[in-house]
Short mmCIF file of C-alpha atoms and ligand atoms in Angstrom, two decimals:
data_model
loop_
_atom_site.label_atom_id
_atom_site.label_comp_id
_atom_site.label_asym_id
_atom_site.label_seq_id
_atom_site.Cartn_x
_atom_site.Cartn_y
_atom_site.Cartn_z
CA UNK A 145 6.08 21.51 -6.50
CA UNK A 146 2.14 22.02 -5.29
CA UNK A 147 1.52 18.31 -5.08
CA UNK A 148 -1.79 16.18 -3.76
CA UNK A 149 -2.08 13.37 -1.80
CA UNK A 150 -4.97 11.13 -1.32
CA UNK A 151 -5.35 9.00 1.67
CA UNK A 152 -2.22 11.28 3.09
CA UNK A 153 -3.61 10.05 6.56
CA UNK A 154 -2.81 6.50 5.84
CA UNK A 155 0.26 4.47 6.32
CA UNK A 156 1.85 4.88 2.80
CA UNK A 157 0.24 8.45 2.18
CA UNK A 158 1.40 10.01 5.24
CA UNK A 159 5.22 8.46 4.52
CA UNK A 160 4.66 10.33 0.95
CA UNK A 161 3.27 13.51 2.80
CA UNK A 162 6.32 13.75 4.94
CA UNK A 163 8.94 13.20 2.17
CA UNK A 164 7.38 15.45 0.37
CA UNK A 165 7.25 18.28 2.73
CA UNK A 166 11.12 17.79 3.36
CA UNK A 167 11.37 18.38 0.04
CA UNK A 168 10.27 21.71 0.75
CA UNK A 169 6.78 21.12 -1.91
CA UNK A 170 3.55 21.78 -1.01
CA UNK A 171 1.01 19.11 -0.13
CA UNK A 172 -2.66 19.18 -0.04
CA UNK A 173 -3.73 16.00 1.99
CA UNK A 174 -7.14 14.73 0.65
CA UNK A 175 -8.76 11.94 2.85
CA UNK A 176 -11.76 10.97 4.33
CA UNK A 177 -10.57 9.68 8.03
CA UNK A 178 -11.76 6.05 7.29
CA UNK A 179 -9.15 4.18 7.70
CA UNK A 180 -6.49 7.03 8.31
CA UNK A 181 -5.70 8.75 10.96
CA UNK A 182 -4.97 12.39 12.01
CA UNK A 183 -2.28 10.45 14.00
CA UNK A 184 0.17 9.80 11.38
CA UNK A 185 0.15 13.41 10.52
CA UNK A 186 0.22 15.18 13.83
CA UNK A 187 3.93 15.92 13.28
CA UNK A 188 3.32 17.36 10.04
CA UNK A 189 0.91 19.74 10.85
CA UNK A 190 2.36 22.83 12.02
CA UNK A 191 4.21 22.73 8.42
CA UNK A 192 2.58 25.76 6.65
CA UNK A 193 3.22 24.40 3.29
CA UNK A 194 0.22 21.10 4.24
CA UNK A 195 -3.38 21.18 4.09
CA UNK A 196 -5.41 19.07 5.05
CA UNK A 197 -8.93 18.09 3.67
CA UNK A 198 -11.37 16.06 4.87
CA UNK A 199 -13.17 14.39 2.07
CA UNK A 200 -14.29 11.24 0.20
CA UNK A 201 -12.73 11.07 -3.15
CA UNK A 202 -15.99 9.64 -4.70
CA UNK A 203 -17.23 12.89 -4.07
CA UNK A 204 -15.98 14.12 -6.95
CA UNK A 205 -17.63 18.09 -6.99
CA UNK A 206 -15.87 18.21 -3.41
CA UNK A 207 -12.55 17.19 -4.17
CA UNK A 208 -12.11 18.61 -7.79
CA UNK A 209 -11.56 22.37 -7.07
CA UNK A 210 -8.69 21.38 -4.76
CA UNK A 211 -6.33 20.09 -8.06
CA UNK A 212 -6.62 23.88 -8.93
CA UNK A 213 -2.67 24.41 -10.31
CA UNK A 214 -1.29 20.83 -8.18
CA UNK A 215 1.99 19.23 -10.08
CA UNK A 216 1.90 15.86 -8.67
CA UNK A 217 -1.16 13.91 -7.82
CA UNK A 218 -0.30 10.87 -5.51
CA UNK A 219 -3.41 8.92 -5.53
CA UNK A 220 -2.91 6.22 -2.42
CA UNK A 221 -6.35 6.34 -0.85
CA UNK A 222 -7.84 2.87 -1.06
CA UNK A 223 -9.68 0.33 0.81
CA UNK A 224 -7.33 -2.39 2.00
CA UNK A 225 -7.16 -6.00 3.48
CA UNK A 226 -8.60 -9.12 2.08
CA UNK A 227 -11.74 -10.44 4.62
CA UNK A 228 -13.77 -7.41 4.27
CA UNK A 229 -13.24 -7.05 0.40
CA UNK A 230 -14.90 -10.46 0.29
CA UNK A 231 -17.59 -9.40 2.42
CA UNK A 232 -18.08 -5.91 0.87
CA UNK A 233 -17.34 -6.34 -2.75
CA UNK A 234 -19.46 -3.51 -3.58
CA UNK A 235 -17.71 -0.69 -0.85
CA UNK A 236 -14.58 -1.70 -2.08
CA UNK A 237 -15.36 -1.40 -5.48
CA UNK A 238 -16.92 2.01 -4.52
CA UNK A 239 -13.56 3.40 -2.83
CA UNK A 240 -11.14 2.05 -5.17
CA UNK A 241 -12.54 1.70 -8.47
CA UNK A 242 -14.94 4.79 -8.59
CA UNK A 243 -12.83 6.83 -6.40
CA UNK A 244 -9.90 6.22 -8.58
CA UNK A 245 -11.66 7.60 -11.71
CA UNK A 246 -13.12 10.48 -9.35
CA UNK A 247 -9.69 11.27 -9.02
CA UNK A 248 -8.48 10.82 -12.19
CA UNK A 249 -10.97 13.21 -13.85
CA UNK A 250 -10.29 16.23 -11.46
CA UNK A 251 -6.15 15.46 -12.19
CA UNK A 252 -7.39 16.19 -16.16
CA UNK A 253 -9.65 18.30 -15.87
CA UNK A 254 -6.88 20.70 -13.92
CA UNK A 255 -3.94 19.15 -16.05
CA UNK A 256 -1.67 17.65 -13.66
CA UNK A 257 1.85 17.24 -14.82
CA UNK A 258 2.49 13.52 -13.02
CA UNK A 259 -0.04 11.33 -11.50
CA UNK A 260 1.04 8.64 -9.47
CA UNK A 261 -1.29 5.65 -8.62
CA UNK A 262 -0.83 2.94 -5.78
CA UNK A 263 -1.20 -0.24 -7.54
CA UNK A 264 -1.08 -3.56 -6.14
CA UNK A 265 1.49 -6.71 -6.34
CA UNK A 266 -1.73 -8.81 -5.20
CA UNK A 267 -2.35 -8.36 -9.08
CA UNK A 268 -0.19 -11.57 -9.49
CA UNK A 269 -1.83 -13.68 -7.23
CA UNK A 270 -0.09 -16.93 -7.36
CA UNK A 271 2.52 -15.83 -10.13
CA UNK A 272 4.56 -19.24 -11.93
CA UNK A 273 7.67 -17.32 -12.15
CA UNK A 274 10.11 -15.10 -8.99
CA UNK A 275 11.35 -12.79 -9.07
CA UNK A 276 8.04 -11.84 -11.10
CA UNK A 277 8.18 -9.28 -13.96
CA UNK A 278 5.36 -6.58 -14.80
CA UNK A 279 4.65 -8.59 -17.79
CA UNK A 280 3.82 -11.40 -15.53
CA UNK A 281 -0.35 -12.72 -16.04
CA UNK A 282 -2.85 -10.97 -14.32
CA UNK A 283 -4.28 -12.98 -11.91
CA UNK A 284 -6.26 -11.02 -8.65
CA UNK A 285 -7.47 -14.08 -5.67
CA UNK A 286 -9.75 -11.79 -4.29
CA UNK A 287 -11.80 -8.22 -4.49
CA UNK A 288 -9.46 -5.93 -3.41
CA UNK A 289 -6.61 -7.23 -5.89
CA UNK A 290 -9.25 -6.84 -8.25
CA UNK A 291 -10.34 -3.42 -7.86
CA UNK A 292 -6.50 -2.14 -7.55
CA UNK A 293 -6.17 -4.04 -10.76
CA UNK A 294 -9.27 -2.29 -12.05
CA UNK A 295 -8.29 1.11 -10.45
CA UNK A 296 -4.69 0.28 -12.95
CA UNK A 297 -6.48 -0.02 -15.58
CA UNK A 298 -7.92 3.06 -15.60
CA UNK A 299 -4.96 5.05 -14.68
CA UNK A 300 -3.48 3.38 -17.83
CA UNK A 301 -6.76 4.30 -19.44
CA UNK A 302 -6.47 7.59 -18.86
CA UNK A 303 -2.96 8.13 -20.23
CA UNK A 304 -3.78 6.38 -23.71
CA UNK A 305 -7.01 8.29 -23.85
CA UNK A 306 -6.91 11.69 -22.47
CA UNK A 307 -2.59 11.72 -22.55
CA UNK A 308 -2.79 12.00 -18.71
CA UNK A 309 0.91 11.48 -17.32
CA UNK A 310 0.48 8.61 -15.19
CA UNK A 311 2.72 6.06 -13.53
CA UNK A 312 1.62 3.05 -11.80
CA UNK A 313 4.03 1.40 -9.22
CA UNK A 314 2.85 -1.77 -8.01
CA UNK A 315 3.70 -2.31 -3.93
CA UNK A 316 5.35 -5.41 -3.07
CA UNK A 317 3.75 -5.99 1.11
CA UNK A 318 4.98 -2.70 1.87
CA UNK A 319 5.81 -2.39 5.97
CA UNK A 320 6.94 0.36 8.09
CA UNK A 321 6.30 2.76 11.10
CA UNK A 322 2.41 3.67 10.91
CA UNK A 323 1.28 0.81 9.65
CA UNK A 324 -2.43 0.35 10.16
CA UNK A 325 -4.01 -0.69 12.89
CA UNK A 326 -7.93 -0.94 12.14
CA UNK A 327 -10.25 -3.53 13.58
CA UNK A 328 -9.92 -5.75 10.56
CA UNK A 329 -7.56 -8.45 10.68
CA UNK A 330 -4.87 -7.49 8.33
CA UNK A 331 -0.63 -7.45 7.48
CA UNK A 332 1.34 -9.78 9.05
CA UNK A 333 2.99 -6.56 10.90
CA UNK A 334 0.67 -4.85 12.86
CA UNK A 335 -0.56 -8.58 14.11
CA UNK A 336 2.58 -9.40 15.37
CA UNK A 337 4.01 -6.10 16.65
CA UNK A 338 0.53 -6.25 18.69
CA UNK A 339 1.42 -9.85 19.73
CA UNK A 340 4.78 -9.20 20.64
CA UNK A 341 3.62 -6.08 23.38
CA UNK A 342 1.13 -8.28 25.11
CA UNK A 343 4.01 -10.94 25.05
CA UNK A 344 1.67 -13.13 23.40
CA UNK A 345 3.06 -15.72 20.97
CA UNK A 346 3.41 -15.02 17.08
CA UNK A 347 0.43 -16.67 15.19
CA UNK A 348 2.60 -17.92 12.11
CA UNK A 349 0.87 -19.19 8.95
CA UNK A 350 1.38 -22.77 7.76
CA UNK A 351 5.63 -23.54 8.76
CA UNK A 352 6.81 -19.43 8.14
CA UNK A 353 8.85 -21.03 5.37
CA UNK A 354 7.11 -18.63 2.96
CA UNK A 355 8.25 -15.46 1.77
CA UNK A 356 7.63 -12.07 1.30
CA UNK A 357 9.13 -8.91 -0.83
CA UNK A 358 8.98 -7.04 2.61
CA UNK A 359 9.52 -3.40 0.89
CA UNK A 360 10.20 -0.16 3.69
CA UNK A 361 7.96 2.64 3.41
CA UNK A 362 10.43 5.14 2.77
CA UNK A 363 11.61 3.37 -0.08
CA UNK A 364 8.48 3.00 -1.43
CA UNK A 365 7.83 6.88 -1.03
CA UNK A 366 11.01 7.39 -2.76
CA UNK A 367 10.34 5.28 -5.62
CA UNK A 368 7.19 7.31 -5.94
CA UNK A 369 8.60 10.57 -5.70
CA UNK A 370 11.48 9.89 -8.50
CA UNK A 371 8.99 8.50 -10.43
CA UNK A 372 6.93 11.47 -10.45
CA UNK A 373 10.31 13.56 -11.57
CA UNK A 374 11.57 11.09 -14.08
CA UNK A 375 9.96 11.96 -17.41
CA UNK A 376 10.20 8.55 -19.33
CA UNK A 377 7.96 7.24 -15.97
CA UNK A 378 4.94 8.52 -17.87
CA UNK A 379 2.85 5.44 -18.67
CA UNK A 380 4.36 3.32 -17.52
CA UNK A 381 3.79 0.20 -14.70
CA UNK A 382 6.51 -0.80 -12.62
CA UNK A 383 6.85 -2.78 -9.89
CA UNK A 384 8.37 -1.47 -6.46
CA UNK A 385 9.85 -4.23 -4.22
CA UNK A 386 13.24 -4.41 -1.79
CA UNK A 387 15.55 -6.10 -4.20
CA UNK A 388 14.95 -9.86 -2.30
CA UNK A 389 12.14 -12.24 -0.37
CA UNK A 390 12.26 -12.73 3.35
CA UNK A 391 10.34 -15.57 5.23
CA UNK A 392 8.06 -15.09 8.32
CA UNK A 393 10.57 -17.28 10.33
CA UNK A 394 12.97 -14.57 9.60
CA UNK A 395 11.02 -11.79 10.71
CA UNK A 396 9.39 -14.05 13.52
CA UNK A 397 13.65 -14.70 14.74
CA UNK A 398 14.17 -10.91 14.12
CA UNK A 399 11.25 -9.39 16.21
CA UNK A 400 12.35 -12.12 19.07
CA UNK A 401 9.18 -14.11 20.80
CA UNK A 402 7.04 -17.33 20.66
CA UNK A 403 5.44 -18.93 17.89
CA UNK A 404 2.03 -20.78 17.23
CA UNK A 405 0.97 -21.76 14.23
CA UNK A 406 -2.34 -21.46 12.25
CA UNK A 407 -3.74 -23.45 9.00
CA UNK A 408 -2.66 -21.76 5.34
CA UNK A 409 -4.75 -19.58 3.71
CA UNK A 410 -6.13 -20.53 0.54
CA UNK A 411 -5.28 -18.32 -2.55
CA UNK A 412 -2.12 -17.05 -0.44
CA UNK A 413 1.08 -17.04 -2.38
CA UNK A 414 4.07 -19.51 -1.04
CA UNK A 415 6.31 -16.25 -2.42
CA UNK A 416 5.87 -13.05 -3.24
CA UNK A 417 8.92 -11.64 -4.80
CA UNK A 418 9.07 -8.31 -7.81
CA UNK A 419 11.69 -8.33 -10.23
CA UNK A 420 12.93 -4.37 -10.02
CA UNK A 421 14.98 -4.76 -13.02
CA UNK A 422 12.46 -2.00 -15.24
CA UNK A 423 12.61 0.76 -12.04
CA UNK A 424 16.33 0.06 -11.50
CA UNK A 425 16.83 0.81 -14.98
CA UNK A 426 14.39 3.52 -15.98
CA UNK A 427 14.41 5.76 -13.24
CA UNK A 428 18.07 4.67 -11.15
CA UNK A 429 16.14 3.97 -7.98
CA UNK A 430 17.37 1.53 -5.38
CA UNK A 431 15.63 0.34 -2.40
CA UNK A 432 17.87 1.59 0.03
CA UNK A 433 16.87 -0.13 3.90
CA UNK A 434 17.56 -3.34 4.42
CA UNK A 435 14.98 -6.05 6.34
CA UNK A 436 17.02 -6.21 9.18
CA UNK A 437 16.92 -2.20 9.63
CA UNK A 438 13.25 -1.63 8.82
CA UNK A 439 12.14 -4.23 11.54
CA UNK A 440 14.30 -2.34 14.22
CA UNK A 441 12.80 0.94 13.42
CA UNK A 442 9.57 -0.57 13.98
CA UNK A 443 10.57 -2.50 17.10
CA UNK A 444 11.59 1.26 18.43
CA UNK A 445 8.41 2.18 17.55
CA UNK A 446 6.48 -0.33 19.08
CA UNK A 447 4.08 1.77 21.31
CA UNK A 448 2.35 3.22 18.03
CA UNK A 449 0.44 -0.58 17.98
CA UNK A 450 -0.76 -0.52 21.61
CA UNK A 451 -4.08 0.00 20.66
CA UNK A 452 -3.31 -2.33 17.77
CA UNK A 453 -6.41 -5.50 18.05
CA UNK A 454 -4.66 -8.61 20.11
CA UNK A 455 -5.23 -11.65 17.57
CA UNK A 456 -4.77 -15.10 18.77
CA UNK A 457 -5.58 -18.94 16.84
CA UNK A 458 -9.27 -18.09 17.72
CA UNK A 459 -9.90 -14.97 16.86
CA UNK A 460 -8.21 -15.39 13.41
CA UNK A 461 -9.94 -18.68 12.33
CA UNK A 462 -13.28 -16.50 13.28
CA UNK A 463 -11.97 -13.42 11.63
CA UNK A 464 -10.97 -15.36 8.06
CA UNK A 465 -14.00 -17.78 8.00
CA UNK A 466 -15.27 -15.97 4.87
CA UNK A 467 -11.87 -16.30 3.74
CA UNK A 468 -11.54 -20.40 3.77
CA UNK A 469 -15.09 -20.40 2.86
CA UNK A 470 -14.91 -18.39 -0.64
CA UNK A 471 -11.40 -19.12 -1.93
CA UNK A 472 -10.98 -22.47 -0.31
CA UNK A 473 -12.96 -24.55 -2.89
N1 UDP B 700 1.24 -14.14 8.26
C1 UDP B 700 1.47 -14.90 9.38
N2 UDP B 700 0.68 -14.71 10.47
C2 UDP B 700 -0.32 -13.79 10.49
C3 UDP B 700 -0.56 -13.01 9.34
C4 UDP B 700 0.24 -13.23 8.24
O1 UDP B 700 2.37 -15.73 9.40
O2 UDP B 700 -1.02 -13.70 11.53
C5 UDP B 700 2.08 -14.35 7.06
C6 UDP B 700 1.30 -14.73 5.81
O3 UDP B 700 1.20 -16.13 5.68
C7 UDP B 700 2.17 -14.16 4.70
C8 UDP B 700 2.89 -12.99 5.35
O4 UDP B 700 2.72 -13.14 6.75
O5 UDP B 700 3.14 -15.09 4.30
C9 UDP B 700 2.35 -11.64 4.92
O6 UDP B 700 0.97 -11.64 5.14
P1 UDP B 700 0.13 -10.34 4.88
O7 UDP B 700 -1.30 -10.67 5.15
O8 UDP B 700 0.77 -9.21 5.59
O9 UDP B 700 0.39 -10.07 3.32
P2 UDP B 700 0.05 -10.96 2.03
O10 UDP B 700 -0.15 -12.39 2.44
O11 UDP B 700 -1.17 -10.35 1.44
O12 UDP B 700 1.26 -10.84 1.16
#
């Protein structure tokens, strides 16, 4: 298959690059170095089958020509993280609304045969029912679960419309080797793999009684990539998660270290937790690595967060100020 990947320098796009390319398809990496890094795809590049494009998807007259005869669009490039989409509503509606339909017009225009988008389980916000269905109310707590939600939209727009193939899988807190680690203060992960090589103690939210649909990379790639095979995926929404809900104490007993504790976050689910009945059935994918596994390949992997930002009580009550002041009313 000729397939494209935006944001194939990022944490999830760079998982989908590689499985890809093992597949033996070709992959055209669009991404515009923001928040990726060349880093995550140093090991890829000597494949001759990837190229690699620096570019901004909003630019659309830049990154059209390159969907010349793709297959498979994987569009993954996004802004991320919650602080700075409540302090730049605007950039992040930039990057993930308008860059979605940037995107989505140069996968018509060339008549892609799948396009798969990243959507977000942040959709749900505080959902009243777990494990929580696709048909569950939409409900985004802060900018960037809107503009994913928006970015959806469109994607499903574009498939009643124009008859564009898409599927859009909606990540449950997806974790795994290469997870970011920008500036901002972000996934539970990166924070405490960075804590945990300084020998610092874990900053855990409210009593780590709450859970998470902790979903491995590589299953989320997969899901992706048998979506984009399976033709009954077209239009379609499903949600990708690991089959069960973990809580930080878990993780916090798994990676091994001390624990402090820092105030709740407003808005912040007590659970986050997908039903995977529709994927299960529609397209026979299982998540396939369990919780315990995908912590100890990180944990072997540790040195990749070295550089990682060292948070502490401090730094994250100044880092999520915005945070308590906007969606704690
Ligand atoms: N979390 C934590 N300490 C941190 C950051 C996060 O205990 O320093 C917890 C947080 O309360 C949540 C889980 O880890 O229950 C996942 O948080 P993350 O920000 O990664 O994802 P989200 O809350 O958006 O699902």
């Amino acid at each position: 298959m000729r397939t494209l990947v935006t944001g194939g320098c990022g944490f999830i796009g760079s998982h989908i690059a590689e499985a890809l390319l093992m597949r033996g398809d070709e992959v055209i990496i669009i991404d515009n170095l923001s928040t990726g890094r060349l880093l995550n795809i140093e090991h890829l590049r000597s494949n001759p089958n990837l190229t690699f494009v620096e570019c901004d998807i909003s630019d659309h007259e830049q990154i059209e020509p390159w969907f010349k005869n793709i297959d498979w669009v994987f569009h993954i490039a996004a802004l991320a993280d919650i602080v700075p989409s409540i302090q730049m509503p605007l950039l992040y509606h930039n990057s993930n609304v308008n860059g979605t339909i940037s995107v989505l017009e140069a996968a018509r225009k060339h008549d892609v045969k799948r396009f798969i988008y990243a959507a977000s389980s942040s959709c749900y916000g505080i959902p009243d029912a777990y494990p929580t269905l696709e048909s569950a109310e939409i409900r985004p707590q802060y900018p960037y679960a809107t503009t994913k939600y928006l970015g959806e939209q469109y994607v499903m727009n574009w498939h009643y419309i124009y008859e564009l193939p898409v599927t859009s899988m909606r990540f449950f807190n997806v974790y795994g080797t290469r997870s970011r680690t920008s500036g901002t203060y972000g996934a539970v992960f990166g924070v405490f793999l960075a804590q945990k090589l300084n020998k610092k103690p874990f900053t855990v939210v409210g009593n780590g009684t709450q859970t998470r649909d902790f979903t491995y990379v590589s299953d989320i790639a997969n899901a992706c990539i048998t979506a984009a095979e399976h033709p009954d995926a077209a239009g379609e929404i499903m949600n990708v998660g690991s089959g069960n809900t973990y809580s930080i104490n878990r993780l916090v007993e798994l990676l091994g270290g001390e624990v402090t504790y820092i105030p709740k976050r407003p808005g912040e689910p007590d659970c986050t937790f997908a039903d995977i009945s529709k994927i299960r059935k529609l397209l026979n994918w299982e998540p396939k690595v369990s919780f315990e596994k995908g912590v100890q390949k990180m944990i072997d992997q540790i040195d990749y967060w070295r550089e990682a930002p060292l948070w502490d009580q401090l730094s994250i009550a100044e880092a999520t100020k915005d945070w308590f002041k906007y969606l704690g009313k």
